[in-house]
Structures are given as structure tokens and as C-alpha cells.
Amino acid sequence: MNSPTRLRKGAVHAVIVVSLGVLGVLIAACDNSPDKILLLNTATSFTPAGTFSPDPIRLAPLGGPQCPGGFAFSTRLNLIITAGVHDLTLDSVTLHMIDGTNLGGPSVTIPSPELATQVGSMFIHAGTTRAFALQPAFGCMANEPRSLRGDAFVFDNQGRRQTLPLEVSIQ
């Protein structure tokens, strides 16, 4: 059976530990020096992500008799990729015009060799963000597109292929 003295000593130790913990938090909260370090761990800080810029994008009609009775477009946009904790290499990009009819529109795949001629190095250092300038041209569509969806395919430094989903609206 526990004696009252032993119980009091345990309670005193618990109060001391809790008090020191609270004191440490209070002291840290009062530190307003510019050298503070803030640690944030979010899902996006560890995983790669991709987006388009600008948002929304503008389409430029292609001239000539390429598409009688329909729409043919090109656009200029930036594919922005943020690497997570691993270095990445951009492999290819597939873009798909969405016109709202569920039939979809033309898709364009930009393979690795073509990307290399457009953007040079396709390497993205871990923890950094890199923009890749793209100028895809899309074939005939019966309806004007509403959005552009795509996938950027990247390899990490361990050889694992990852797919980064992309979407942007069209103005």
C-alpha cells in the first residue's frame, strides 16, 4: 500500500515537471528576437507539386484554314514545379483541353527530348521551385475550351516516377 508521504512526493514531482514545461513555453513565447526559427511541417513541404501560371491562361487562335468550323489554339504558359525532399527531373508533360462536353478536346504530350530543347535542363533541386516555359499548340475543337488539365511526369533521385496533376482555367 502507498504511504501518504510517497503520494505527496509523486504529486510534488508532477507539479514541478508541469511547471517547468509551462515556464519553458512562456519564455519561448516572449522571445521576439529576429533570429527565431519556425518549424512548419506541411504535406506540401515534403511532396512535389505542380501548377500553371498565369491563372487563368489566354488562348491565341491559330491562323489559317487549319480548323474549318472549329477552334484551334496555342498558348504560352509556365509550368511551375516545386520539389519536395528529393531532387526531381521533369520527364514529360501531357496537356488536355476540356470543353465541358465530357468528350474532351485534343491532348498534347510534350516528351522529354522536346522539353529539353524548349527549357534546357529539366532538373529541380530538392526544396526549390522551378518554372518551365511552354508553348503548346492544340488541334481542332468543336467547342471553345473551358480549362486545361494536365499531368507532369517527374522522376526523383531514386528513380521513382511520380505524376503531378495540373489544372488551370481559360479566359
Short mmCIF file of C-alpha atoms in Angstrom, two decimals:
data_model
loop_
_atom_site.label_atom_id
_atom_site.label_comp_id
_atom_site.label_asym_id
_atom_site.label_seq_id
_atom_site.Cartn_x
_atom_site.Cartn_y
_atom_site.Cartn_z
CA MET A 1 0.00 0.00 0.00
CA ASN A 2 1.27 3.52 -0.84
CA SER A 3 2.00 5.76 2.08
CA PRO A 4 0.69 9.36 2.14
CA THR A 5 4.28 10.64 2.09
CA ARG A 6 5.10 8.69 -1.08
CA LEU A 7 1.92 10.03 -2.77
CA ARG A 8 2.79 13.62 -1.80
CA LYS A 9 6.32 13.24 -3.22
CA GLY A 10 4.90 11.97 -6.55
CA ALA A 11 2.45 14.86 -6.70
CA VAL A 12 5.22 17.35 -5.95
CA HIS A 13 7.39 15.88 -8.74
CA ALA A 14 4.48 16.04 -11.18
CA VAL A 15 3.80 19.68 -10.32
CA ILE A 16 7.50 20.53 -10.79
CA VAL A 17 7.63 18.84 -14.22
CA VAL A 18 4.44 20.56 -15.41
CA SER A 19 5.62 23.93 -14.05
CA LEU A 20 8.96 23.66 -15.86
CA GLY A 21 7.18 22.77 -19.10
CA VAL A 22 4.82 25.74 -18.82
CA LEU A 23 7.71 28.03 -17.92
CA GLY A 24 9.66 26.89 -20.98
CA VAL A 25 6.70 27.61 -23.28
CA LEU A 26 6.16 31.04 -21.73
CA ILE A 27 9.82 32.00 -22.08
CA ALA A 28 9.90 30.88 -25.70
CA ALA A 29 6.72 32.87 -26.45
CA CYS A 30 8.28 36.05 -25.05
CA ASP A 31 11.33 35.81 -27.33
CA ASN A 32 10.88 38.48 -30.00
CA SER A 33 14.39 38.31 -31.43
CA PRO A 34 14.65 38.22 -35.24
CA ASP A 35 16.66 35.00 -35.08
CA LYS A 36 13.66 32.84 -34.19
CA ILE A 37 13.33 29.60 -36.07
CA LEU A 38 9.88 28.50 -37.05
CA LEU A 39 9.46 24.86 -37.98
CA LEU A 40 6.46 24.05 -40.10
CA ASN A 41 5.79 20.61 -41.44
CA THR A 42 3.05 20.57 -44.01
CA ALA A 43 2.27 17.91 -46.55
CA THR A 44 3.36 20.18 -49.38
CA SER A 45 6.81 20.74 -47.89
CA PHE A 46 7.64 17.06 -48.35
CA THR A 47 5.89 16.19 -51.60
CA PRO A 48 6.36 17.66 -55.07
CA ALA A 49 3.63 19.80 -56.60
CA GLY A 50 2.90 21.48 -59.90
CA THR A 51 0.80 24.37 -61.13
CA PHE A 52 0.34 26.60 -64.16
CA SER A 53 0.90 30.32 -64.42
CA PRO A 54 -0.77 32.61 -65.28
CA ASP A 55 -4.14 31.57 -63.95
CA PRO A 56 -6.35 31.89 -65.95
CA ILE A 57 -4.50 31.44 -69.22
CA ARG A 58 -5.37 33.10 -72.52
CA LEU A 59 -5.59 31.24 -75.79
CA ALA A 60 -4.39 32.58 -79.13
CA PRO A 61 -6.32 31.32 -82.17
CA LEU A 62 -4.12 29.67 -84.78
CA GLY A 63 -4.40 31.38 -88.16
CA GLY A 64 -5.13 29.75 -91.47
CA PRO A 65 -7.57 27.09 -92.66
CA GLN A 66 -6.46 24.57 -90.03
CA CYS A 67 -9.85 24.04 -88.50
CA PRO A 68 -12.94 24.96 -90.54
CA GLY A 69 -15.95 25.40 -88.27
CA GLY A 70 -13.95 24.76 -85.09
CA PHE A 71 -11.28 26.17 -82.85
CA ALA A 72 -7.52 25.65 -82.91
CA PHE A 73 -5.39 27.34 -80.26
CA SER A 74 -1.93 27.85 -78.90
CA THR A 75 -0.94 29.45 -75.63
CA ARG A 76 2.08 30.47 -73.61
CA LEU A 77 2.22 29.36 -70.02
CA ASN A 78 4.64 28.41 -67.30
CA LEU A 79 4.67 25.01 -65.67
CA ILE A 80 5.83 25.61 -62.11
CA ILE A 81 7.15 22.60 -60.21
CA THR A 82 8.14 22.60 -56.55
CA ALA A 83 10.34 19.69 -55.50
CA GLY A 84 9.80 18.16 -52.09
CA VAL A 85 12.58 16.46 -50.17
CA HIS A 86 14.07 14.79 -53.26
CA ASP A 87 15.69 16.17 -56.38
CA LEU A 88 13.42 15.79 -59.42
CA THR A 89 13.85 15.51 -63.17
CA LEU A 90 10.98 16.53 -65.41
CA ASP A 91 10.28 13.72 -67.87
CA SER A 92 7.23 14.74 -69.89
CA VAL A 93 4.04 16.79 -69.79
CA THR A 94 0.62 15.83 -71.11
CA LEU A 95 -1.95 18.60 -71.59
CA HIS A 96 -5.64 18.15 -72.36
CA MET A 97 -8.18 20.83 -73.30
CA ILE A 98 -11.51 20.45 -71.52
CA ASP A 99 -14.56 21.91 -73.26
CA GLY A 100 -17.30 20.86 -70.83
CA THR A 101 -18.98 18.31 -73.11
CA ASN A 102 -17.34 15.28 -71.46
CA LEU A 103 -15.95 14.41 -74.88
CA GLY A 104 -12.79 16.32 -74.18
CA GLY A 105 -10.64 18.03 -76.69
CA PRO A 106 -7.25 17.48 -78.16
CA SER A 107 -4.37 16.46 -75.99
CA VAL A 108 -0.73 17.32 -76.42
CA THR A 109 2.16 15.33 -74.97
CA ILE A 110 5.48 17.08 -74.74
CA PRO A 111 8.14 14.35 -74.45
CA SER A 112 11.48 14.69 -72.74
CA PRO A 113 13.58 15.50 -75.85
CA GLU A 114 11.20 18.28 -76.93
CA LEU A 115 11.09 19.70 -73.39
CA ALA A 116 14.89 19.74 -73.30
CA THR A 117 15.03 21.86 -76.47
CA GLN A 118 12.43 24.28 -75.05
CA VAL A 119 13.61 24.63 -71.46
CA GLY A 120 17.18 23.32 -71.25
CA SER A 121 17.90 21.46 -68.04
CA MET A 122 14.93 19.65 -66.56
CA PHE A 123 16.47 19.20 -63.11
CA ILE A 124 14.78 20.62 -60.00
CA HIS A 125 16.79 20.69 -56.77
CA ALA A 126 15.08 19.39 -53.61
CA GLY A 127 13.23 22.13 -51.76
CA THR A 128 13.24 24.54 -54.71
CA THR A 129 10.71 25.75 -57.26
CA ARG A 130 11.37 25.99 -60.97
CA ALA A 131 9.33 27.42 -63.86
CA PHE A 132 9.33 25.83 -67.32
CA ALA A 133 8.05 27.98 -70.21
CA LEU A 134 5.74 26.03 -72.52
CA GLN A 135 4.00 26.95 -75.77
CA PRO A 136 1.70 24.07 -76.75
CA ALA A 137 -0.50 24.19 -79.86
CA PHE A 138 -3.82 22.34 -79.84
CA GLY A 139 -5.67 20.92 -82.84
CA CYS A 140 -9.30 21.35 -83.79
CA MET A 141 -12.03 21.50 -81.19
CA ALA A 142 -15.76 21.75 -81.86
CA ASN A 143 -16.35 23.89 -78.74
CA GLU A 144 -14.28 26.54 -77.02
CA PRO A 145 -12.27 25.05 -74.15
CA ARG A 146 -13.04 26.00 -70.55
CA SER A 147 -9.99 24.62 -68.80
CA LEU A 148 -6.65 22.98 -69.35
CA ARG A 149 -5.79 19.84 -67.43
CA GLY A 150 -2.54 18.02 -67.46
CA ASP A 151 -0.01 15.80 -65.82
CA ALA A 152 3.67 16.48 -65.33
CA PHE A 153 5.69 13.28 -65.02
CA VAL A 154 8.83 13.52 -62.91
CA PHE A 155 11.47 11.13 -61.63
CA ASP A 156 13.01 11.52 -58.20
CA ASN A 157 16.68 10.82 -57.50
CA GLN A 158 15.80 7.24 -56.54
CA GLY A 159 14.25 6.54 -59.95
CA ARG A 160 10.60 6.60 -58.85
CA ARG A 161 8.19 8.13 -61.35
CA GLN A 162 5.59 10.50 -59.93
CA THR A 163 2.61 12.17 -61.57
CA LEU A 164 1.81 15.77 -60.69
CA PRO A 165 -1.80 16.66 -61.62
CA LEU A 166 -2.33 20.15 -63.08
CA GLU A 167 -5.33 22.30 -63.94
CA VAL A 168 -5.95 25.91 -64.92
CA SER A 169 -8.97 27.81 -66.15
CA ILE A 170 -9.11 29.53 -69.54
CA GLN A 171 -10.12 33.12 -70.01
#
